[in-house]
PDB file of C-alpha atoms in Angstrom:
ATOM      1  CA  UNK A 204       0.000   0.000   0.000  1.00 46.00           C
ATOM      2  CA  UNK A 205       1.303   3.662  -0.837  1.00 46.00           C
ATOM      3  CA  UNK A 206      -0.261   6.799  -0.100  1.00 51.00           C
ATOM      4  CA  UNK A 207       0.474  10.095  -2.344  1.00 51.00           C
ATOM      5  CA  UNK A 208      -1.142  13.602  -1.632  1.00 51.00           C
ATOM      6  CA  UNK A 209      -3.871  11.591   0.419  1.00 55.00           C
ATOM      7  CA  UNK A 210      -4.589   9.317  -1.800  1.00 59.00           C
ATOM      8  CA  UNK A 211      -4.273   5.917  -1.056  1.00 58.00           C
ATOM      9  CA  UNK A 212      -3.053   3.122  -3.629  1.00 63.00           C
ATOM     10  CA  UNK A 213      -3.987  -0.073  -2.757  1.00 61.00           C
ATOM     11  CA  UNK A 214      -2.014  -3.138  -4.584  1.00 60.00           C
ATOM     12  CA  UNK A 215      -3.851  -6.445  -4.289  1.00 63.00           C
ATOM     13  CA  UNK A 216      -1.367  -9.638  -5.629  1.00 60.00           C
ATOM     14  CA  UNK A 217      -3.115 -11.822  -8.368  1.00 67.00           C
ATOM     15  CA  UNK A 218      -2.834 -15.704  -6.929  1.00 61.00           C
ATOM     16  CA  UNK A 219      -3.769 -18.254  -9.059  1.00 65.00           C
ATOM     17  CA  UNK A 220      -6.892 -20.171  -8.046  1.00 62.00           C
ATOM     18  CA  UNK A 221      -5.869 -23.505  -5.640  1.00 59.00           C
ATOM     19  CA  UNK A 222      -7.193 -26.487  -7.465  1.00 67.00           C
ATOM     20  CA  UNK A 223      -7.592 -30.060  -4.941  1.00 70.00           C
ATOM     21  CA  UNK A 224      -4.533 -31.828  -5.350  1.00 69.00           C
ATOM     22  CA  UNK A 225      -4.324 -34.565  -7.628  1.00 74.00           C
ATOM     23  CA  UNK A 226      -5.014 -38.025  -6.104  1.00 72.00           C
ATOM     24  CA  UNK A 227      -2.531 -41.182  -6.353  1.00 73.00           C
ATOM     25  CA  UNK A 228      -2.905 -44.242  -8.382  1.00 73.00           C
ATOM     26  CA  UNK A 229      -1.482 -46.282  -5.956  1.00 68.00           C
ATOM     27  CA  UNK A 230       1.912 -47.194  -7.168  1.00 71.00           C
ATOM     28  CA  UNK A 231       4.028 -43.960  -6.336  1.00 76.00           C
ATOM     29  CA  UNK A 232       7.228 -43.955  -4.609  1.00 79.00           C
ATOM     30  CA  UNK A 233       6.900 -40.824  -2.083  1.00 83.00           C
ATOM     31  CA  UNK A 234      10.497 -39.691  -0.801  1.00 83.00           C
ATOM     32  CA  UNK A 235      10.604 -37.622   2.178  1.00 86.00           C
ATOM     33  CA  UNK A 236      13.180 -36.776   4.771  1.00 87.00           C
ATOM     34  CA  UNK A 237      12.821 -37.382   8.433  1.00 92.00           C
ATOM     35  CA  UNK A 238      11.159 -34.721  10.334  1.00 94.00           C
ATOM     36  CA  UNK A 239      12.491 -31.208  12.288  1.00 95.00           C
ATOM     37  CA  UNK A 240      15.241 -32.508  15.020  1.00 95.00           C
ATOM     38  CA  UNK A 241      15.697 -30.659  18.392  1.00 96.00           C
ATOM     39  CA  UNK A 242      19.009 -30.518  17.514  1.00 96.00           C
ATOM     40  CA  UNK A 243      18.335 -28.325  14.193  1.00 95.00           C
ATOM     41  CA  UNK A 244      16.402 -26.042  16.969  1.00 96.00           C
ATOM     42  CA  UNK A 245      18.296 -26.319  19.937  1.00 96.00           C
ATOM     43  CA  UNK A 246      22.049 -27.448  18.864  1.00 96.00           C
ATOM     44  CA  UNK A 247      22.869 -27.220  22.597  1.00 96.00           C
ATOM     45  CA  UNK A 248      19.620 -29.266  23.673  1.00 96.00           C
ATOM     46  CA  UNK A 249      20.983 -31.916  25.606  1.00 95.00           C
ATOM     47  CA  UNK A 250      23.055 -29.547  27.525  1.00 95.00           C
ATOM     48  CA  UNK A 251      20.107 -27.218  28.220  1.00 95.00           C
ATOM     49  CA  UNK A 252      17.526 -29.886  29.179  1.00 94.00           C
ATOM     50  CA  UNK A 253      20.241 -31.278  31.795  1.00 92.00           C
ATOM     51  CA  UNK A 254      19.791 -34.818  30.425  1.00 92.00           C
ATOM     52  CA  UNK A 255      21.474 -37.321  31.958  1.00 88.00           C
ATOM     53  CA  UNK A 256      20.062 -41.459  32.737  1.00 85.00           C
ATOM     54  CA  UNK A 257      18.106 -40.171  35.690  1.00 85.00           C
ATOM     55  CA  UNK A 258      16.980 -36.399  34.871  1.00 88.00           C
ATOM     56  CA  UNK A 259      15.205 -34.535  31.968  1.00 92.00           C
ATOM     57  CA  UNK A 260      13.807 -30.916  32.228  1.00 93.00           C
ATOM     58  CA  UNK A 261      12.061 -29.675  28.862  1.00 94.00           C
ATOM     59  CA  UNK A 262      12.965 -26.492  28.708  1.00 94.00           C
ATOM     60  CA  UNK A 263      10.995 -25.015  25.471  1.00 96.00           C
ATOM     61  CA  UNK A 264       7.663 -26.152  24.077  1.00 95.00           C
ATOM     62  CA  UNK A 265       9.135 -27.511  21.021  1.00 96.00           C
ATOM     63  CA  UNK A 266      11.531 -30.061  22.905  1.00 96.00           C
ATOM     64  CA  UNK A 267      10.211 -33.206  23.279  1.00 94.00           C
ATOM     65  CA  UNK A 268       8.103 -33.609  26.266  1.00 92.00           C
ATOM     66  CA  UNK A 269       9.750 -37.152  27.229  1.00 90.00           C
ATOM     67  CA  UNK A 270      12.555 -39.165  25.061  1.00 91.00           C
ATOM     68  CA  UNK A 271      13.036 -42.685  24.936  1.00 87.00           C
ATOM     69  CA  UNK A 272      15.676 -43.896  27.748  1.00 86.00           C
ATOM     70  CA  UNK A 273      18.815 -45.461  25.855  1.00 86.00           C
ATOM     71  CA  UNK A 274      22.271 -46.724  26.643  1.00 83.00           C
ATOM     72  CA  UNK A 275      24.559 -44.249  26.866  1.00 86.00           C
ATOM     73  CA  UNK A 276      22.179 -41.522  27.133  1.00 89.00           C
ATOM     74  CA  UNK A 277      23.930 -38.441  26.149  1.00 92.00           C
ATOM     75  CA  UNK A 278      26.304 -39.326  24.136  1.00 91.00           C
ATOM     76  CA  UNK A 279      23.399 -41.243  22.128  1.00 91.00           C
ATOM     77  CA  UNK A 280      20.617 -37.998  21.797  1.00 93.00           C
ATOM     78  CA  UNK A 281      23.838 -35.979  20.963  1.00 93.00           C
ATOM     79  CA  UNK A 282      24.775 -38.136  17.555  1.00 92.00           C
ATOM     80  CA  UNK A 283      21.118 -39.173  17.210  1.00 93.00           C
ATOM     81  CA  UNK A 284      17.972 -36.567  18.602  1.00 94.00           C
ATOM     82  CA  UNK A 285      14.582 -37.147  17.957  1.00 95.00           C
ATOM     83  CA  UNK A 286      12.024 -34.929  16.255  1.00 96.00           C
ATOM     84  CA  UNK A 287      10.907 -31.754  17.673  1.00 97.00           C
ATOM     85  CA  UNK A 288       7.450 -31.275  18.514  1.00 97.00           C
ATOM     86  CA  UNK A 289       6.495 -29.150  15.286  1.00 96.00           C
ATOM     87  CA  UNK A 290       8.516 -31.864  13.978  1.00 96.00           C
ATOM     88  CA  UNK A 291       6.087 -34.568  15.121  1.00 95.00           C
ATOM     89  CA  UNK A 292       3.078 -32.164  14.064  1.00 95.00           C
ATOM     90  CA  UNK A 293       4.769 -31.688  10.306  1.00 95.00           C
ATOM     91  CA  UNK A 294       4.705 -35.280   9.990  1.00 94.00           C
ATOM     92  CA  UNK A 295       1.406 -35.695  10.500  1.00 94.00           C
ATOM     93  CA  UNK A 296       0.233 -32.763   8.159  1.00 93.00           C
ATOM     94  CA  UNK A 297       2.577 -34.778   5.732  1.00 92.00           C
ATOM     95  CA  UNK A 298       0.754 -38.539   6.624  1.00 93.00           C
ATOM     96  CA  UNK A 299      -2.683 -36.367   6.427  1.00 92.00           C
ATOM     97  CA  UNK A 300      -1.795 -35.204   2.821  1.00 89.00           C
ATOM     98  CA  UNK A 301      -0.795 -38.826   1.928  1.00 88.00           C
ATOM     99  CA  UNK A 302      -4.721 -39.879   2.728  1.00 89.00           C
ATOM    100  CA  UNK A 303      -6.029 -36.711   1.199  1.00 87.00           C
ATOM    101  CA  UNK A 304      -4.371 -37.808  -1.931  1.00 85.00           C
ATOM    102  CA  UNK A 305      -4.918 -41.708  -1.578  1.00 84.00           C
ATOM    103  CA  UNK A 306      -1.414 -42.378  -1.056  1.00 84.00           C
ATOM    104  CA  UNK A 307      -1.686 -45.077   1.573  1.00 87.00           C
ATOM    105  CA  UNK A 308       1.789 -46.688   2.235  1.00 88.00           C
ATOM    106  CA  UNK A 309       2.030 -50.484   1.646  1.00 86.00           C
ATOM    107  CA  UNK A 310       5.272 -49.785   3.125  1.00 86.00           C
ATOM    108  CA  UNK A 311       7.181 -47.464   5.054  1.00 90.00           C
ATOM    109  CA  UNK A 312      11.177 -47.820   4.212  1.00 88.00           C
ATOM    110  CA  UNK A 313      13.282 -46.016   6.824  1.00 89.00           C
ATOM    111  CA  UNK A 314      16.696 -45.542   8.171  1.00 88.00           C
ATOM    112  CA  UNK A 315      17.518 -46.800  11.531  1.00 89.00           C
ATOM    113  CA  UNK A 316      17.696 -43.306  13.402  1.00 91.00           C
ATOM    114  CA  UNK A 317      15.845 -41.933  15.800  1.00 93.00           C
ATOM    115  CA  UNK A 318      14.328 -39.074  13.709  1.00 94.00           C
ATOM    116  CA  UNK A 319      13.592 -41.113  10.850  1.00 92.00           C
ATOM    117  CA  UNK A 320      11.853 -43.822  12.928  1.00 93.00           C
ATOM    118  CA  UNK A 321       9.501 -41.532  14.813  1.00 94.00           C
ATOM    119  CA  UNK A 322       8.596 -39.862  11.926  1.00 94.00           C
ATOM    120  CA  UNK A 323       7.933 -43.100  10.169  1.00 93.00           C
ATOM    121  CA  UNK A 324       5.802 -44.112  13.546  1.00 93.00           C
ATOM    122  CA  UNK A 325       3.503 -40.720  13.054  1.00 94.00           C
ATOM    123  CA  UNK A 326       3.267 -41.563   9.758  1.00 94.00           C
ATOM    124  CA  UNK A 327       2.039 -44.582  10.272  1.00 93.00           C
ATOM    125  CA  UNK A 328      -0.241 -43.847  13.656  1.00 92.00           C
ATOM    126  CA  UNK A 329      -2.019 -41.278  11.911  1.00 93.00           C
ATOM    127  CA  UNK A 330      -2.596 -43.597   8.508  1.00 92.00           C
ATOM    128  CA  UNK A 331      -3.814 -46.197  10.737  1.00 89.00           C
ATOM    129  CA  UNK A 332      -4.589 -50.389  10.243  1.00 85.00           C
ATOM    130  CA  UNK A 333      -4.353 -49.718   6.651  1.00 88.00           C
ATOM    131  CA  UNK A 334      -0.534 -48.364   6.321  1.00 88.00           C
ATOM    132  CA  UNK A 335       2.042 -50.979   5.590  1.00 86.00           C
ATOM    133  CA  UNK A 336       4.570 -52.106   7.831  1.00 90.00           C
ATOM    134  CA  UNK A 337       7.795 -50.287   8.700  1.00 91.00           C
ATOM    135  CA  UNK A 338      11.105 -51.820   7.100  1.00 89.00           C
ATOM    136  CA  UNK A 339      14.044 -50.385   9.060  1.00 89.00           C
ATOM    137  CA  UNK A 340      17.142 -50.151   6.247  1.00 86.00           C
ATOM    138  CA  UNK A 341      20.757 -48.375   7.269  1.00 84.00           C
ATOM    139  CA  UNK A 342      21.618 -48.301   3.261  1.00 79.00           C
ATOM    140  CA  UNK A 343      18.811 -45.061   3.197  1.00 82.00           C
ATOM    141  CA  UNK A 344      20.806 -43.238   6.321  1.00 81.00           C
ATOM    142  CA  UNK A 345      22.772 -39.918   5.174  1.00 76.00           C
ATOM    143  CA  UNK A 346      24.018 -39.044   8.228  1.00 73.00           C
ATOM    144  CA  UNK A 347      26.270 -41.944   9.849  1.00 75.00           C
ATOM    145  CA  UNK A 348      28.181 -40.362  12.178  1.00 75.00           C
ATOM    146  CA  UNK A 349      25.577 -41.610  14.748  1.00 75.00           C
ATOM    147  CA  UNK A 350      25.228 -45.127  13.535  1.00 82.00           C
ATOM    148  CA  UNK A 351      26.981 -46.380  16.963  1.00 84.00           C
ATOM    149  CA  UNK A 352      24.203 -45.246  18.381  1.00 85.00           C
ATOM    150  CA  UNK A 353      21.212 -46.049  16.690  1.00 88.00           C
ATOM    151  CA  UNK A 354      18.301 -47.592  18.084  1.00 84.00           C
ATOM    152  CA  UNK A 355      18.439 -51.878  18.497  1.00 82.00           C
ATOM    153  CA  UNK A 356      15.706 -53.633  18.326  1.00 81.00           C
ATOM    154  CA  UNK A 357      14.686 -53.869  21.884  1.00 82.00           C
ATOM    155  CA  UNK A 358      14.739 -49.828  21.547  1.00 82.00           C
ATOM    156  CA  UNK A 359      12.936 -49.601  18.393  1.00 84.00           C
ATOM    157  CA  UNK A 360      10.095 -52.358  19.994  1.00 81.00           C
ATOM    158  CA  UNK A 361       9.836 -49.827  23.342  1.00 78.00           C
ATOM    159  CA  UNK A 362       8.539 -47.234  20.224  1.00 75.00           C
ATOM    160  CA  UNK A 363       5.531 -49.490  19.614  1.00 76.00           C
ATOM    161  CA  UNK A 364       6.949 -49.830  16.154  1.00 80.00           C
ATOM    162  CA  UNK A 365       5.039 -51.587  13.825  1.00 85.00           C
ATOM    163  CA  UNK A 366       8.191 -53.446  12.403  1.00 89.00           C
ATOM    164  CA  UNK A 367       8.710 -56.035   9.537  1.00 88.00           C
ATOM    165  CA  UNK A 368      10.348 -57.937  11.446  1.00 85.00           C
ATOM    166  CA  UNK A 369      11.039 -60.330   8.633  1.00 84.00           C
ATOM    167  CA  UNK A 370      12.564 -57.418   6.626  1.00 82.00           C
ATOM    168  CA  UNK A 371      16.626 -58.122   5.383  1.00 80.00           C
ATOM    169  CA  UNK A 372      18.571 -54.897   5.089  1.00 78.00           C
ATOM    170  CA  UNK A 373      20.357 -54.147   2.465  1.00 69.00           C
ATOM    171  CA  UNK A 374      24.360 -54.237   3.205  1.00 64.00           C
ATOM    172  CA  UNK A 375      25.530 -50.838   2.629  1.00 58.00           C
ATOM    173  CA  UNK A 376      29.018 -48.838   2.849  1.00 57.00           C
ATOM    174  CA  UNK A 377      28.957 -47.723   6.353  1.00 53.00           C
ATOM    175  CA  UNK A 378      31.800 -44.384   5.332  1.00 54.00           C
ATOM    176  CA  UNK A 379      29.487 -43.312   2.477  1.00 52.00           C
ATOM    177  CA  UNK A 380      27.051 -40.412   3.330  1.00 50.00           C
ATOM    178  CA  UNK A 381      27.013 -38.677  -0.398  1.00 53.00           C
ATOM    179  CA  UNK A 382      23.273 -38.844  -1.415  1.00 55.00           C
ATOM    180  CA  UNK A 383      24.511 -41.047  -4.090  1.00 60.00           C
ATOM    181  CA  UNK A 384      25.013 -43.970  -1.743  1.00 62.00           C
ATOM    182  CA  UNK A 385      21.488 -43.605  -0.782  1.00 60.00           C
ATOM    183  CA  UNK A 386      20.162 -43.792  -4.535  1.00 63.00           C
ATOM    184  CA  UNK A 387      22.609 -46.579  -4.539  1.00 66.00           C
ATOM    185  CA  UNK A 388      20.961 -48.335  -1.859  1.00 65.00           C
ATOM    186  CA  UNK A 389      17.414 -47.661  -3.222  1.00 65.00           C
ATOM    187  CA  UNK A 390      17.853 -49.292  -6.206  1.00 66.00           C
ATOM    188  CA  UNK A 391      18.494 -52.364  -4.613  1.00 66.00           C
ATOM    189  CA  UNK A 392      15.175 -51.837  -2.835  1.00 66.00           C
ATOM    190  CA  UNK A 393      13.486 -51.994  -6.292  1.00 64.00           C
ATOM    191  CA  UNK A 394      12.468 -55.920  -6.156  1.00 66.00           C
ATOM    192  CA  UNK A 395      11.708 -55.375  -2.749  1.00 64.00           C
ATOM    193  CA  UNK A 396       9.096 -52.691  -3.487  1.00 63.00           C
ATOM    194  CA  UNK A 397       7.795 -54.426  -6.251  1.00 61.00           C
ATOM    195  CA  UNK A 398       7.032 -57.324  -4.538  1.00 61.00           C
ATOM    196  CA  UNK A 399       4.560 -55.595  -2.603  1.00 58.00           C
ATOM    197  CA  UNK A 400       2.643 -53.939  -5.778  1.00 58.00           C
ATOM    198  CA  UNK A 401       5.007 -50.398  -5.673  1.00 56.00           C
ATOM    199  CA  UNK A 402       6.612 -48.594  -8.676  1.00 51.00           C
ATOM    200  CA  UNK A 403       5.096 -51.393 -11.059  1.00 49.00           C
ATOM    201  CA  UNK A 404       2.238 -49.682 -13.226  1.00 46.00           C
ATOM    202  CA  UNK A 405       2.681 -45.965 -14.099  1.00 39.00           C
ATOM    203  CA  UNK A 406       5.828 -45.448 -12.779  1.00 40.00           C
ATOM    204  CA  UNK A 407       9.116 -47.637 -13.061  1.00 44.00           C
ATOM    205  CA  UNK A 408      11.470 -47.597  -9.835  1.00 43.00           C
ATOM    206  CA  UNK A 409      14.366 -47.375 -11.736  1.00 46.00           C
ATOM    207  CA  UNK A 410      13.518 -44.432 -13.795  1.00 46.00           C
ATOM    208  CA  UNK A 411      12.370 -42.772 -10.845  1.00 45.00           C
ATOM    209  CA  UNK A 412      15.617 -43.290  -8.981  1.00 46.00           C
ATOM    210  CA  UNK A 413      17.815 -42.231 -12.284  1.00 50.00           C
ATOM    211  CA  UNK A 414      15.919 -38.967 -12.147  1.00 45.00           C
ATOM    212  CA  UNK A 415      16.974 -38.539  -8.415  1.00 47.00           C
ATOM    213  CA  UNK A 416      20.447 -39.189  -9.108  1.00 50.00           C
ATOM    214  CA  UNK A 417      20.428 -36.411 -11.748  1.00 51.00           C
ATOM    215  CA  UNK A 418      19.035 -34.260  -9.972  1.00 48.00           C
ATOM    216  CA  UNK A 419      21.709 -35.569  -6.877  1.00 47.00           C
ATOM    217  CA  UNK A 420      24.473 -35.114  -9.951  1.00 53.00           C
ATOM    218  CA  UNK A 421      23.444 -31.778 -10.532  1.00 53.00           C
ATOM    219  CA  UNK A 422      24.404 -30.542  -6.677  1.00 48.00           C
ATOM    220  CA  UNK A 423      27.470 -31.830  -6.562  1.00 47.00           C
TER     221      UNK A 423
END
């Protein structure tokens, strides 16, 4: 708005009209990252919220209200936090979009950290009996500089996952965290996907990932 000789100009931006988003067919392959951390809040979280194996004091609304007790408690939430509580709420705007648009998971394929698990768990909650299980894969992980840390499978059970247990990682290489090593490691989750009915009718897996590694190309 700008006002000369007391006259008022009023400029009004021209939006284009929303249109409903367009539904799913039911073979997409929907790649997201995990959700907000603490630690992308609060880099000196731990320190502030005094944690230690006996004590935790939330010190912000956005820091978890309770975390998971682990071995090695600091030096665990220090290489691995969990989501932040906007982080928890963003994933289930994302899961809610995902039903909007029919795009129920017939599985959920997620790295074994913290952040990516409890997002994949809100995911899932929010989907409900419907969503696929959760297969926990380290050869999707970019950052593995917590990886001595990362949640066994007691832990990950205490998060009322619903796990495929039956599920066989992929082998990955444990010093690669380029992007690339993650399109590397989700191309040998193609069979895997199509065995369960994903990436087989409009859209090929493959072709999918090769436009991801372009695009990963590109960056670097």
């Amino acid at each position: 708005m700008s006002c000369e000789s007391g006259n008022c100009l009023v400029l009004r931006a021209r939006y284009k009209t929303l249109r409903p988003a367009t539904p799913f067919q039911g073979d997409e392959i929907v790649l997201a990252r995990h959700a907000e951390t603490i630690a992308e809040v609060f880099p000196d979280w731990v320190e502030r919220c005094r944690l230690d194996p006996s004590l935790y004091q939330p010190f912000d609304l956005n820091v978890p209200v309770r975390v998971p007790r682990r071995m090695n408690m600091v030096q665990a939430y220090q290489s691995d936090p969990p989501v932040s509580e906007v982080g928890r709420i963003m994933a289930q705007l994302f899961a809610r979009e995902l039903v909007t648009r029919n795009a129920i998971p017939k599985a959920i394929f997620c790295a074994p950290s913290l952040a990516c698990l409890q997002t994949a768990v809100d995911i899932q909650n929010f989907v409900g009996k419907d969503c696929g299980r959760i297969c926990v894969d380290a050869a999707l992980a970019t950052e593995r500089n917590g990886a001595a840390h990362w949640l066994n499978d007691k832990e990950i059970a205490q998060l009322k996952c619903n796990v495929d247990d039956g599920y066989t990682p992929e082998q990955s290489d444990g010093n690669d965290k380029s992007l690339k090593n993650i399109v590397e490691g989700m191309k040998k989750l193609a069979p895997k996907l199509k065995k369960n009915g994903i990436g087989e009718k409009q859209y090929d897996m493959l072709s999918t990932l090769q436009i991801f590694q372009e695009c990963v190309d590109n960056e670097t």
